[in-house]
PDB file of C-alpha atoms in Angstrom:
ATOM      1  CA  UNK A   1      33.724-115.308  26.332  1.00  0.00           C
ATOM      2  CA  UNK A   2      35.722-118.053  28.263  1.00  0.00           C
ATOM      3  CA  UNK A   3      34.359-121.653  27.951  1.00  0.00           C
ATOM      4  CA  UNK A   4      35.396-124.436  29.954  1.00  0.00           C
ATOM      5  CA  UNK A   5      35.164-127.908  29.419  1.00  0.00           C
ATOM      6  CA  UNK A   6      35.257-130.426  32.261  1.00  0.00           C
ATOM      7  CA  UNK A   7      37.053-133.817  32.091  1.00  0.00           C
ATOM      8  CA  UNK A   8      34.278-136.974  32.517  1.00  0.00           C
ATOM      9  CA  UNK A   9      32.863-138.650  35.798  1.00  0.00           C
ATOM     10  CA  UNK A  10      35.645-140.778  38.102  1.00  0.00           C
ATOM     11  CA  UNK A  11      35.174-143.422  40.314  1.00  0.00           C
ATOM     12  CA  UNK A  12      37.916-144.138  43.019  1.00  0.00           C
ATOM     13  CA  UNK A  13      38.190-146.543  46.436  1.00  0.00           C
ATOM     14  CA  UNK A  14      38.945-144.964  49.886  1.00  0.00           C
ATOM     15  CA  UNK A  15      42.469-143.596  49.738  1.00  0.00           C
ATOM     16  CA  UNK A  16      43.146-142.910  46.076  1.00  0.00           C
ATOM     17  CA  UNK A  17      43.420-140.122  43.839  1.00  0.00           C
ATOM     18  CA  UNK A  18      41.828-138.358  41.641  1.00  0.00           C
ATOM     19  CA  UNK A  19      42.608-135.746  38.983  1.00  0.00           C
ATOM     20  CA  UNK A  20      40.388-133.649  37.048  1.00  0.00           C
ATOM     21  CA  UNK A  21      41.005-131.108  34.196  1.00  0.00           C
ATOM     22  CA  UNK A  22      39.193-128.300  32.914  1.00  0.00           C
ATOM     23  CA  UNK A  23      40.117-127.347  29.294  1.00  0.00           C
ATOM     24  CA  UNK A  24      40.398-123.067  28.795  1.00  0.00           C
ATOM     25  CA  UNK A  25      38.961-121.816  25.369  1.00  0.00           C
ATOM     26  CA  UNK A  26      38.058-118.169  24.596  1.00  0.00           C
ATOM     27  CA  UNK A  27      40.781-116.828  26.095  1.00  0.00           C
ATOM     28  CA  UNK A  28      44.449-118.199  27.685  1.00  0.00           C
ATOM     29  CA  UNK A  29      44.657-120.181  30.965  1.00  0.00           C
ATOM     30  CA  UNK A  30      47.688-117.938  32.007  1.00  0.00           C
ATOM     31  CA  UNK A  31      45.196-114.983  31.593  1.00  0.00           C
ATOM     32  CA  UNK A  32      42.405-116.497  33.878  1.00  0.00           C
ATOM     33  CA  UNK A  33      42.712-117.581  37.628  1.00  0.00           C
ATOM     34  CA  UNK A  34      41.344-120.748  37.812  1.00  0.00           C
ATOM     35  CA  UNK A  35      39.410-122.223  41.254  1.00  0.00           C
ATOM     36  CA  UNK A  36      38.189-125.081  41.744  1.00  0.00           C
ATOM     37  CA  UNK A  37      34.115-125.383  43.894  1.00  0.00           C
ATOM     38  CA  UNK A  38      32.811-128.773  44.535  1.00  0.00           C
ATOM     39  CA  UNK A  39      29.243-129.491  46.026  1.00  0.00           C
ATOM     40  CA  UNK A  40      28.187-132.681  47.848  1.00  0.00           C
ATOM     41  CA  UNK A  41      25.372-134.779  47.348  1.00  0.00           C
ATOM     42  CA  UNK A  42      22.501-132.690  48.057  1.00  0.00           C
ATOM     43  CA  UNK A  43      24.447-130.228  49.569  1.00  0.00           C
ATOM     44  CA  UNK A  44      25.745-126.233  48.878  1.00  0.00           C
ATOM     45  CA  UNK A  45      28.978-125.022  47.303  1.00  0.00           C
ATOM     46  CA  UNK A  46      32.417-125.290  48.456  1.00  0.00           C
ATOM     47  CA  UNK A  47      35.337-122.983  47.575  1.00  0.00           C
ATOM     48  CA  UNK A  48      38.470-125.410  47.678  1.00  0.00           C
ATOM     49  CA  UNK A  49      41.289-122.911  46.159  1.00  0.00           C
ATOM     50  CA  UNK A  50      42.552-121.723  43.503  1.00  0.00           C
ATOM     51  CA  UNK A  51      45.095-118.672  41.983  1.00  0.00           C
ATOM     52  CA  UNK A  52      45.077-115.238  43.862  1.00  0.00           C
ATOM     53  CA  UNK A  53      46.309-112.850  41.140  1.00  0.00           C
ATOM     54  CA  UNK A  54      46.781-110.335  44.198  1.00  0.00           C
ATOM     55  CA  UNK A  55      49.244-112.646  46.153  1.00  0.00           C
ATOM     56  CA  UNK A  56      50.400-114.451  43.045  1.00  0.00           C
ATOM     57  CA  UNK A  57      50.331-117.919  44.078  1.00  0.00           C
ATOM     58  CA  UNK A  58      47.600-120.595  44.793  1.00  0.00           C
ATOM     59  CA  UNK A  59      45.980-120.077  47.928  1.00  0.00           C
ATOM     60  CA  UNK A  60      43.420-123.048  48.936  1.00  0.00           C
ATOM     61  CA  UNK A  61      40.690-123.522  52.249  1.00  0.00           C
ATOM     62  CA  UNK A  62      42.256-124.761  55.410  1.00  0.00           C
ATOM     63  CA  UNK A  63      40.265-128.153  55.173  1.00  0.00           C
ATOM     64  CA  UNK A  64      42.002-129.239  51.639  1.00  0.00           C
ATOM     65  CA  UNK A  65      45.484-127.753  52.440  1.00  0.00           C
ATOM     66  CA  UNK A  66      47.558-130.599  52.239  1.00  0.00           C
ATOM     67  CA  UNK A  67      45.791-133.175  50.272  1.00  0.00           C
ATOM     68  CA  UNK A  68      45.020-130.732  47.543  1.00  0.00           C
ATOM     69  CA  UNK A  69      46.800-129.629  44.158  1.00  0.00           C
ATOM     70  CA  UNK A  70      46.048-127.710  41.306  1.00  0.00           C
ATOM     71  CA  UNK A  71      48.168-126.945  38.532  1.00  0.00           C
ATOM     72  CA  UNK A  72      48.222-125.373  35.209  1.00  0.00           C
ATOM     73  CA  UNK A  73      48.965-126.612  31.681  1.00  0.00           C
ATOM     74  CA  UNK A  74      49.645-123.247  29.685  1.00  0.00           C
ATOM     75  CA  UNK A  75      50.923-125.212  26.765  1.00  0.00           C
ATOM     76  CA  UNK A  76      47.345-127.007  26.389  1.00  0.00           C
ATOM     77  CA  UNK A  77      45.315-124.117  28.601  1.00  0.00           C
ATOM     78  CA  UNK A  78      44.452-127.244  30.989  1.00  0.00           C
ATOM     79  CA  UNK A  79      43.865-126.663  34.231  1.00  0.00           C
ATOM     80  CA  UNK A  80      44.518-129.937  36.910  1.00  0.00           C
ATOM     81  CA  UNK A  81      42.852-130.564  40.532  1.00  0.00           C
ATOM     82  CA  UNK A  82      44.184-133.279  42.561  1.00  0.00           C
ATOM     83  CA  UNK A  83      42.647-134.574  45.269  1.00  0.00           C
ATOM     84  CA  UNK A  84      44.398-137.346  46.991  1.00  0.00           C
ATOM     85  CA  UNK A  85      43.781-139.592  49.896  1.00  0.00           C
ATOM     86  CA  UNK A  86      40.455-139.819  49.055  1.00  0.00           C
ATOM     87  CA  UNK A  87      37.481-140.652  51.719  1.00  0.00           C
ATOM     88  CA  UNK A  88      33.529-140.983  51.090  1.00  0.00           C
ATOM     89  CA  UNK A  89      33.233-137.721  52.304  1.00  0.00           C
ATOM     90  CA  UNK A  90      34.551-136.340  48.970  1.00  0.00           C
ATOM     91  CA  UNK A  91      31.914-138.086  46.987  1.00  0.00           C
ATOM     92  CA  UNK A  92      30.971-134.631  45.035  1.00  0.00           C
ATOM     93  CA  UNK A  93      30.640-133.214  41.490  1.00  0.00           C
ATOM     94  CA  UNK A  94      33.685-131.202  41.107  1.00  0.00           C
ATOM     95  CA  UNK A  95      33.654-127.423  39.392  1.00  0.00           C
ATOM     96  CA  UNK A  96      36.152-124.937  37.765  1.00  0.00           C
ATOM     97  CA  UNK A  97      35.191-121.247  37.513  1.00  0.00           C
ATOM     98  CA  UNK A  98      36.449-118.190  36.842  1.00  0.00           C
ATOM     99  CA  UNK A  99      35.985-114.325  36.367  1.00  0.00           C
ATOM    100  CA  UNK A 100      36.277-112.570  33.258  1.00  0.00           C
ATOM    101  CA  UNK A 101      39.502-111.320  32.707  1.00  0.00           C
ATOM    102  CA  UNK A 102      38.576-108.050  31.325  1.00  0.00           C
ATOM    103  CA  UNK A 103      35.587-106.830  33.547  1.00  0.00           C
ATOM    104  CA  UNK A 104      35.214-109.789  36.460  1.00  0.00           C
ATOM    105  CA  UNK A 105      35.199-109.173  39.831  1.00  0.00           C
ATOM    106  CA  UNK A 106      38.150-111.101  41.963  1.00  0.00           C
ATOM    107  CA  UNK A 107      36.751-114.429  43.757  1.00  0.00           C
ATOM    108  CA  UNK A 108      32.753-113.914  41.755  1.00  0.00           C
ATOM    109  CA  UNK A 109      32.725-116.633  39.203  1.00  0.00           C
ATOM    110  CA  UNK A 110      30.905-115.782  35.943  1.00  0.00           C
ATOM    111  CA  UNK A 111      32.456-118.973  34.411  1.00  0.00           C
ATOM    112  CA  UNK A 112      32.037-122.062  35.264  1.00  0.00           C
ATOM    113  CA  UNK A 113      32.981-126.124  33.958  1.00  0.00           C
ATOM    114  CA  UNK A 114      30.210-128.077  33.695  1.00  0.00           C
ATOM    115  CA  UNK A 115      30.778-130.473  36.466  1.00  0.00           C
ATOM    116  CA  UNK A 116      32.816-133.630  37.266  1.00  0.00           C
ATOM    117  CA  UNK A 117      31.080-136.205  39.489  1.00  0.00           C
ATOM    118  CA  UNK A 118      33.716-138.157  41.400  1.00  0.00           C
ATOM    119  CA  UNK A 119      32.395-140.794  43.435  1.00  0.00           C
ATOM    120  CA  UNK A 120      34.336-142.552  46.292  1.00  0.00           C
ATOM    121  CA  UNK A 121      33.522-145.993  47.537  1.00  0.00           C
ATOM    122  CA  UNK A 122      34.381-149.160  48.152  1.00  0.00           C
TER     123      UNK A 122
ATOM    124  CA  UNK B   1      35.975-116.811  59.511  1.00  0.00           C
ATOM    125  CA  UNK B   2      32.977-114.942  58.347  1.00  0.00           C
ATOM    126  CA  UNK B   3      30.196-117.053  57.670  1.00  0.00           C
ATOM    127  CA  UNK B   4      26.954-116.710  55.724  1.00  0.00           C
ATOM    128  CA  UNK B   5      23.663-117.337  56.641  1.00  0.00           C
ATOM    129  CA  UNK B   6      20.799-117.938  54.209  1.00  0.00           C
ATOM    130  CA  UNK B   7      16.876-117.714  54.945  1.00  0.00           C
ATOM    131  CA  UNK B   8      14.528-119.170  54.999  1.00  0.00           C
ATOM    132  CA  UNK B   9      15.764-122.472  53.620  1.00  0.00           C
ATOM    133  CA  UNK B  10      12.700-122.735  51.426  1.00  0.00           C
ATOM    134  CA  UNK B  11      10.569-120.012  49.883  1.00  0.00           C
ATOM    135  CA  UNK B  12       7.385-121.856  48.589  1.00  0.00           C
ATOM    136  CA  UNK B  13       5.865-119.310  45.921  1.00  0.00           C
ATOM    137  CA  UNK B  14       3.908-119.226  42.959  1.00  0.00           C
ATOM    138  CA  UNK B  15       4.982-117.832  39.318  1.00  0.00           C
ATOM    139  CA  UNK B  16       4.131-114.062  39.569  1.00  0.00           C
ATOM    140  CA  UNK B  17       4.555-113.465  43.327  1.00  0.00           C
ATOM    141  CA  UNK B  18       7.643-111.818  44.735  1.00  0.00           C
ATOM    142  CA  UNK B  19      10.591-113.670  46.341  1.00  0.00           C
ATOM    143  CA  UNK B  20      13.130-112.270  48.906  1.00  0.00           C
ATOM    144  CA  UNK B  21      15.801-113.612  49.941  1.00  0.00           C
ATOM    145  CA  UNK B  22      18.116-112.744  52.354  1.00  0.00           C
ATOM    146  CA  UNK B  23      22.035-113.832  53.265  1.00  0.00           C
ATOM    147  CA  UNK B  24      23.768-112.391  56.336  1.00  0.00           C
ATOM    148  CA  UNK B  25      27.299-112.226  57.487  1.00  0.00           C
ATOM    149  CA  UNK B  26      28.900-112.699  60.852  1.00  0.00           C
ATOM    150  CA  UNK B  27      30.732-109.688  60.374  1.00  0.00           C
ATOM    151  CA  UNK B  28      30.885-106.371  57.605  1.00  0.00           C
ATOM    152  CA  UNK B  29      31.829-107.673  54.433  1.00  0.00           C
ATOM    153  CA  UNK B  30      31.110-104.068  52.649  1.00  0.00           C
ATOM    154  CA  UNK B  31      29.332-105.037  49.598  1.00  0.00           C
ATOM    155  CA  UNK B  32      31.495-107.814  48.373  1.00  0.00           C
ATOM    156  CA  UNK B  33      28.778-110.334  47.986  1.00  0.00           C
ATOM    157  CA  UNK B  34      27.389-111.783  45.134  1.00  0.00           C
ATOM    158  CA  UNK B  35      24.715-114.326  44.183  1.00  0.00           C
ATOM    159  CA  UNK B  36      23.945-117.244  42.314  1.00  0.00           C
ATOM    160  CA  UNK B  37      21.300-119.395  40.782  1.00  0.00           C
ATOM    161  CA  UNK B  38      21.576-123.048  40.261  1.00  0.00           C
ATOM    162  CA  UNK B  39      19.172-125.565  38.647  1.00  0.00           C
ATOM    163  CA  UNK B  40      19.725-129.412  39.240  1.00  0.00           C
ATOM    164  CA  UNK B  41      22.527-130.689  37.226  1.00  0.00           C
ATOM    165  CA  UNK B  42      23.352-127.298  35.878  1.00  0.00           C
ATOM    166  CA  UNK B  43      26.658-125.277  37.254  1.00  0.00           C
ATOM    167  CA  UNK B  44      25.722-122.296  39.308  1.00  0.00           C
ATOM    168  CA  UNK B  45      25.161-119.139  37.162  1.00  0.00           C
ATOM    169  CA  UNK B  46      26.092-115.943  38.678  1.00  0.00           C
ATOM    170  CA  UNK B  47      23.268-113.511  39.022  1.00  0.00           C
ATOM    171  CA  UNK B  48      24.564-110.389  41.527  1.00  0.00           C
ATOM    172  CA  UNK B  49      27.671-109.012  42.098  1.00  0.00           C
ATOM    173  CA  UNK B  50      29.050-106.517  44.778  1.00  0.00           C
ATOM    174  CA  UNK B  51      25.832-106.780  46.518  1.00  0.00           C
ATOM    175  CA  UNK B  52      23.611-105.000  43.641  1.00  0.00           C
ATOM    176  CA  UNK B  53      25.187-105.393  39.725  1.00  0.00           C
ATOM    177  CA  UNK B  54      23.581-107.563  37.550  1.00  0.00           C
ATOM    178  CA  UNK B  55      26.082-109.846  35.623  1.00  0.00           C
ATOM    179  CA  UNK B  56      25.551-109.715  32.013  1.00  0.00           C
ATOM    180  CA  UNK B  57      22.692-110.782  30.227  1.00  0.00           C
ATOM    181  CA  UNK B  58      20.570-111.251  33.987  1.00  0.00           C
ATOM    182  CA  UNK B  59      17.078-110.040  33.723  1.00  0.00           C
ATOM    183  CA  UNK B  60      15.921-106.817  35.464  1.00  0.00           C
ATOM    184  CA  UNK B  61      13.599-109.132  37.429  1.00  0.00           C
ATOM    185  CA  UNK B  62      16.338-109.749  39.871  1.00  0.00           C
ATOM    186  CA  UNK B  63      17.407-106.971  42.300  1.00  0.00           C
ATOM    187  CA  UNK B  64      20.331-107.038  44.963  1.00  0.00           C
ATOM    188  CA  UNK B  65      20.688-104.914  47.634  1.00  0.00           C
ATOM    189  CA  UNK B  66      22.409-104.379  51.306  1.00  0.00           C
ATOM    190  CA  UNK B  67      25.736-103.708  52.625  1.00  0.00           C
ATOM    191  CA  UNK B  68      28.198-104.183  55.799  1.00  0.00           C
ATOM    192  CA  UNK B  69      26.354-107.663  57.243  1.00  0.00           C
ATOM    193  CA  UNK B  70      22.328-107.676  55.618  1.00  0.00           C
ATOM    194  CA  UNK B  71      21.760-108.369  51.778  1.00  0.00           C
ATOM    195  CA  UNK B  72      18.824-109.364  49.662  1.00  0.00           C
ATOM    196  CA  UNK B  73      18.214-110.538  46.801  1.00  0.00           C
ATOM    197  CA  UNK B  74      14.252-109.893  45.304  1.00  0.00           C
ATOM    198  CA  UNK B  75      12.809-111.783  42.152  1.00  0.00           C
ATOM    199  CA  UNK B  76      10.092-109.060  41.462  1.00  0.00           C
ATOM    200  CA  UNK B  77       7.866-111.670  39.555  1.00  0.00           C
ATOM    201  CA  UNK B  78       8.542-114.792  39.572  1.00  0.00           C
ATOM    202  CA  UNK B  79       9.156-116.771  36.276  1.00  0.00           C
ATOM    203  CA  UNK B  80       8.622-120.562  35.587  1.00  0.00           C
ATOM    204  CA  UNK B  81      12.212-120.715  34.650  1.00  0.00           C
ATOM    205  CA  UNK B  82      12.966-118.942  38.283  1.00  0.00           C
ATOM    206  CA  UNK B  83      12.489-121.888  40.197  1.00  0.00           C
ATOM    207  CA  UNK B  84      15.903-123.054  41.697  1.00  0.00           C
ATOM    208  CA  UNK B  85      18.386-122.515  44.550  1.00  0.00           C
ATOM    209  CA  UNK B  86      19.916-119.391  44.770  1.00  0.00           C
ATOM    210  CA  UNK B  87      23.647-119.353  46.959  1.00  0.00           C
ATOM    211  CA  UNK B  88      25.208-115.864  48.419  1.00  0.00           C
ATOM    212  CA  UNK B  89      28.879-115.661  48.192  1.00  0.00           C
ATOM    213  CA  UNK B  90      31.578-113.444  49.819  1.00  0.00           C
ATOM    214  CA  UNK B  91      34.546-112.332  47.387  1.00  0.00           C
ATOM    215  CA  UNK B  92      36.771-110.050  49.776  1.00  0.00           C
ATOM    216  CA  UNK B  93      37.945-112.632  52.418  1.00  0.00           C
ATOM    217  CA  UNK B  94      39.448-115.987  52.355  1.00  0.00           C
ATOM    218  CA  UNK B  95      37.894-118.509  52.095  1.00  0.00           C
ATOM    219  CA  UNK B  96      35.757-116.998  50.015  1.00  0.00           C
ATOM    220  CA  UNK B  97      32.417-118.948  51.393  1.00  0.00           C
ATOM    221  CA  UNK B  98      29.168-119.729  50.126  1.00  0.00           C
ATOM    222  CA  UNK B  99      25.749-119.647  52.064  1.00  0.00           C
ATOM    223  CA  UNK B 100      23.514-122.243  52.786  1.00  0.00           C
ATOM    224  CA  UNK B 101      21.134-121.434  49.827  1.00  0.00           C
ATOM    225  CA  UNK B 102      18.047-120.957  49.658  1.00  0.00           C
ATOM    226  CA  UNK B 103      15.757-122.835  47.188  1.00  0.00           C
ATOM    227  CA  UNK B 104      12.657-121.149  45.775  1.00  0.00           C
ATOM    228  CA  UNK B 105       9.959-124.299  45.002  1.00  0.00           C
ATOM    229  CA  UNK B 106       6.472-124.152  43.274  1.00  0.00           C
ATOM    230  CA  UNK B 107       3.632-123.261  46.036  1.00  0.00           C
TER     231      UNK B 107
END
């Protein structure tokens, strides 16, 4: 059973950064492929990238390409999502998730973090 | 990029009754298309995958079906505990999109 635990709520101006983690326990990070989903106010889900274990590399949508990162900790199965040049518009609560590595289906998420709100404003 | 479309918006429905709910693609996506539930505050919980296999531990209560652009998902009786938004999801194509959702409210 993978578990993961989501790093706490962040509050940033217009422009900044922000960086959230999302500990791994149950199994390894380097056996998981870690995405990241974040959902607006109010609004539906939002794929924003993560590892293809077909392609081998991080693939991400075409709207976060750019300002986006997300990296892996194997040494402390910590995943990382940055997010930089932050607007209002990414006011959102902030979700890892995963498959199971054993019996998941690619890109259907059967685990997920529990959240990180990160709010953006002046 | 394919897109998926959820309806209705809102299913108003009492505990008991039958919900269906229905998410279609612009184009054939096969059967890669899976579904979630999510309460508020909760992370979604995934209910369906490839169109009609229930993820582990998901009641019988909740059915998938369809393939190429038409799926549905049917709640045969709705419980108490039922009442939530429910998001379709393709898995074969980048980027990997979510519907609309649909939520199911007390009647």
């Amino acid at each position: 059973q993978v578990q993961l635990e989501q790093s706490g709520a962040e509050v940033r101006k217009p422009g900044a950064s922000v960086k959230v983690s999302c500990k791994v326990s149950g199994y390894t990070l380097s056996e998981l492929s870690m995405h990241w989903v974040r959902q607006a106010p109010a609004k539906g889900l939002e794929w924003m990238g993560g590892f293809d274990p077909e392609g081998g590399k991080t693939i991400f949508a075409q709207k976060f390409q750019g300002r986006v990162t997300m990296t892996d900790d194997t040494s402390t199965d910590t995943a990382y999502m940055e997010l930089t040049s932050l607007r209002s518009d990414d006011t959102a609560v902030y979700f890892c998730a995963t498959w199971d590595p054993l019996v998941g289906a690619f890109f259907t998420f059967d685990y997920w973090g529990q959240g990180t709100l990160v709010t953006v404003s002046s | 990029e394919i897109v998926l479309t959820q309806s209705p918006a809102t299913l108003s429905l009492s505990p008991g009754e039958r919900a269906t709910l229905s998410c279609r693609a612009s184009q054939s996506v096969s059967s890669f298309l899976a579904w979630y539930q999510q309460k508020p505050g909760q992370a979604p919980r995934l209910l369906i995958y490839d169109a009609s296999n229930r993820a582990t531990g998901i009641p019988a209560r909740f059915t998938g079906s369809g393939s190429g652009t038409d799926f549905t998902l049917t709640i045969s009786s709705l419980e108490p505990e039922d009442f939530a938004v429910y998001y379709c999801q393709l898995r074969s194509t980048w980027p990997f999109p979510f519907g609309g959702g649909t939520k199911v409210e007390f009647k």
